[in-house]
Amino acid sequence: AYFVLTTMTTVAYGDYAPKNIHERWFCMRLLVQTMVIFSTFLAVFNSVLVDLYSESSYSRQQLIKLIKYLRWRRVLGPLRHNIMRHMQHIWEENY
């Protein structure tokens, strides 16, 4: 079991290796705990990235809807620019 875990975690065998059964059990527990901690870290990091993407995706979708509406209503020039800036500010503050 020790050699399977060592190979799976790509720790490699190195020059230092456990000599008896107690050292092997300790190393196996340590490898498993390390895998759990590392995978938890990756899950949290992934969750943060997904949240950031969903926020920017929501803002983009709202901006596209606003642009379509302003075209439909034929709002042009500085007024259109000011409305878009104002709405982007509101979405950033509220979301």
PDB file of C-alpha atoms in Angstrom:
ATOM      1  CA  ALA A   1       0.000   0.000   0.000  1.00  0.00           C
ATOM      2  CA  TYR A   2       2.879   2.370   0.781  1.00  0.00           C
ATOM      3  CA  PHE A   3       4.390   2.025  -2.683  1.00  0.00           C
ATOM      4  CA  VAL A   4       0.988   2.492  -4.336  1.00  0.00           C
ATOM      5  CA  LEU A   5       0.355   5.743  -2.445  1.00  0.00           C
ATOM      6  CA  THR A   6       3.869   6.977  -3.102  1.00  0.00           C
ATOM      7  CA  THR A   7       3.483   6.326  -6.806  1.00  0.00           C
ATOM      8  CA  MET A   8      -0.033   7.830  -6.966  1.00  0.00           C
ATOM      9  CA  THR A   9       1.028  11.051  -5.273  1.00  0.00           C
ATOM     10  CA  THR A  10       4.156  11.320  -7.446  1.00  0.00           C
ATOM     11  CA  VAL A  11       6.287  11.915  -4.377  1.00  0.00           C
ATOM     12  CA  ALA A  12       8.837   9.424  -5.692  1.00  0.00           C
ATOM     13  CA  TYR A  13      10.937   7.154  -3.571  1.00  0.00           C
ATOM     14  CA  GLY A  14      14.081   9.206  -3.139  1.00  0.00           C
ATOM     15  CA  ASP A  15      17.107   8.312  -1.063  1.00  0.00           C
ATOM     16  CA  TYR A  16      15.190   8.233   2.199  1.00  0.00           C
ATOM     17  CA  ALA A  17      12.554   5.594   2.668  1.00  0.00           C
ATOM     18  CA  PRO A  18      10.703   4.217   5.666  1.00  0.00           C
ATOM     19  CA  LYS A  19      12.480   1.203   7.099  1.00  0.00           C
ATOM     20  CA  ASN A  20       9.805  -0.572   9.124  1.00  0.00           C
ATOM     21  CA  ILE A  21       6.026  -1.011   9.122  1.00  0.00           C
ATOM     22  CA  HIS A  22       5.378   1.868  11.558  1.00  0.00           C
ATOM     23  CA  GLU A  23       7.311   4.323   9.416  1.00  0.00           C
ATOM     24  CA  ARG A  24       5.418   3.130   6.318  1.00  0.00           C
ATOM     25  CA  TRP A  25       2.053   3.610   8.038  1.00  0.00           C
ATOM     26  CA  PHE A  26       3.101   7.061   9.180  1.00  0.00           C
ATOM     27  CA  CYS A  27       4.159   7.985   5.639  1.00  0.00           C
ATOM     28  CA  MET A  28       0.916   6.628   4.167  1.00  0.00           C
ATOM     29  CA  ARG A  29      -1.171   8.678   6.632  1.00  0.00           C
ATOM     30  CA  LEU A  30       0.934  11.727   5.866  1.00  0.00           C
ATOM     31  CA  LEU A  31       0.510  11.236   2.105  1.00  0.00           C
ATOM     32  CA  VAL A  32      -3.265  10.832   2.426  1.00  0.00           C
ATOM     33  CA  GLN A  33      -3.576  13.893   4.649  1.00  0.00           C
ATOM     34  CA  THR A  34      -1.468  15.889   2.216  1.00  0.00           C
ATOM     35  CA  MET A  35      -3.668  14.801  -0.700  1.00  0.00           C
ATOM     36  CA  VAL A  36      -6.796  15.857   1.194  1.00  0.00           C
ATOM     37  CA  ILE A  37      -5.354  19.240   2.139  1.00  0.00           C
ATOM     38  CA  PHE A  38      -4.087  19.906  -1.386  1.00  0.00           C
ATOM     39  CA  SER A  39      -7.360  18.861  -3.015  1.00  0.00           C
ATOM     40  CA  THR A  40      -9.296  21.071  -0.588  1.00  0.00           C
ATOM     41  CA  PHE A  41      -7.060  23.999  -1.497  1.00  0.00           C
ATOM     42  CA  LEU A  42      -7.679  23.355  -5.209  1.00  0.00           C
ATOM     43  CA  ALA A  43     -11.441  23.118  -4.657  1.00  0.00           C
ATOM     44  CA  VAL A  44     -11.520  26.467  -2.829  1.00  0.00           C
ATOM     45  CA  PHE A  45      -9.353  28.090  -5.493  1.00  0.00           C
ATOM     46  CA  ASN A  46     -11.625  26.730  -8.222  1.00  0.00           C
ATOM     47  CA  SER A  47     -14.693  28.012  -6.377  1.00  0.00           C
ATOM     48  CA  VAL A  48     -13.223  31.516  -6.204  1.00  0.00           C
ATOM     49  CA  LEU A  49     -12.486  31.473  -9.938  1.00  0.00           C
ATOM     50  CA  VAL A  50     -16.017  30.301 -10.739  1.00  0.00           C
ATOM     51  CA  ASP A  51     -17.493  33.084  -8.598  1.00  0.00           C
ATOM     52  CA  LEU A  52     -15.355  35.704 -10.336  1.00  0.00           C
ATOM     53  CA  TYR A  53     -16.362  34.398 -13.745  1.00  0.00           C
ATOM     54  CA  SER A  54     -20.066  34.363 -12.866  1.00  0.00           C
ATOM     55  CA  GLU A  55     -19.895  37.972 -11.645  1.00  0.00           C
ATOM     56  CA  SER A  56     -18.222  39.180 -14.822  1.00  0.00           C
ATOM     57  CA  SER A  57     -20.587  37.056 -16.913  1.00  0.00           C
ATOM     58  CA  TYR A  58     -23.610  38.629 -15.202  1.00  0.00           C
ATOM     59  CA  SER A  59     -22.257  42.142 -15.834  1.00  0.00           C
ATOM     60  CA  ARG A  60     -21.577  41.344 -19.487  1.00  0.00           C
ATOM     61  CA  GLN A  61     -25.070  39.920 -19.979  1.00  0.00           C
ATOM     62  CA  GLN A  62     -26.650  42.982 -18.405  1.00  0.00           C
ATOM     63  CA  LEU A  63     -24.498  45.299 -20.500  1.00  0.00           C
ATOM     64  CA  ILE A  64     -25.506  43.492 -23.700  1.00  0.00           C
ATOM     65  CA  LYS A  65     -29.182  43.809 -22.749  1.00  0.00           C
ATOM     66  CA  LEU A  66     -28.706  47.503 -22.031  1.00  0.00           C
ATOM     67  CA  ILE A  67     -26.956  48.102 -25.370  1.00  0.00           C
ATOM     68  CA  LYS A  68     -29.789  46.367 -27.225  1.00  0.00           C
ATOM     69  CA  TYR A  69     -32.370  48.429 -25.357  1.00  0.00           C
ATOM     70  CA  LEU A  70     -30.548  51.693 -26.034  1.00  0.00           C
ATOM     71  CA  ARG A  71     -30.308  50.833 -29.743  1.00  0.00           C
ATOM     72  CA  TRP A  72     -33.999  49.972 -29.818  1.00  0.00           C
ATOM     73  CA  ARG A  73     -34.868  53.295 -28.175  1.00  0.00           C
ATOM     74  CA  ARG A  74     -32.328  55.064 -30.447  1.00  0.00           C
ATOM     75  CA  VAL A  75     -30.436  56.715 -27.598  1.00  0.00           C
ATOM     76  CA  LEU A  76     -27.211  58.125 -29.058  1.00  0.00           C
ATOM     77  CA  GLY A  77     -24.120  60.108 -28.143  1.00  0.00           C
ATOM     78  CA  PRO A  78     -23.052  61.228 -24.688  1.00  0.00           C
ATOM     79  CA  LEU A  79     -26.383  60.303 -23.105  1.00  0.00           C
ATOM     80  CA  ARG A  80     -25.912  56.670 -24.141  1.00  0.00           C
ATOM     81  CA  HIS A  81     -22.359  56.656 -22.786  1.00  0.00           C
ATOM     82  CA  ASN A  82     -23.442  58.199 -19.476  1.00  0.00           C
ATOM     83  CA  ILE A  83     -26.291  55.701 -19.046  1.00  0.00           C
ATOM     84  CA  MET A  84     -23.972  52.779 -19.701  1.00  0.00           C
ATOM     85  CA  ARG A  85     -21.333  54.086 -17.252  1.00  0.00           C
ATOM     86  CA  HIS A  86     -23.976  54.686 -14.596  1.00  0.00           C
ATOM     87  CA  MET A  87     -25.476  51.209 -14.961  1.00  0.00           C
ATOM     88  CA  GLN A  88     -22.059  49.541 -14.871  1.00  0.00           C
ATOM     89  CA  HIS A  89     -21.347  51.389 -11.626  1.00  0.00           C
ATOM     90  CA  ILE A  90     -24.659  50.215 -10.142  1.00  0.00           C
ATOM     91  CA  TRP A  91     -24.021  46.576 -11.159  1.00  0.00           C
ATOM     92  CA  GLU A  92     -20.511  46.643  -9.680  1.00  0.00           C
ATOM     93  CA  GLU A  93     -21.786  48.096  -6.402  1.00  0.00           C
ATOM     94  CA  ASN A  94     -24.758  45.753  -6.032  1.00  0.00           C
ATOM     95  CA  TYR A  95     -23.372  42.461  -7.301  1.00  0.00           C
TER      96      TYR A  95
END
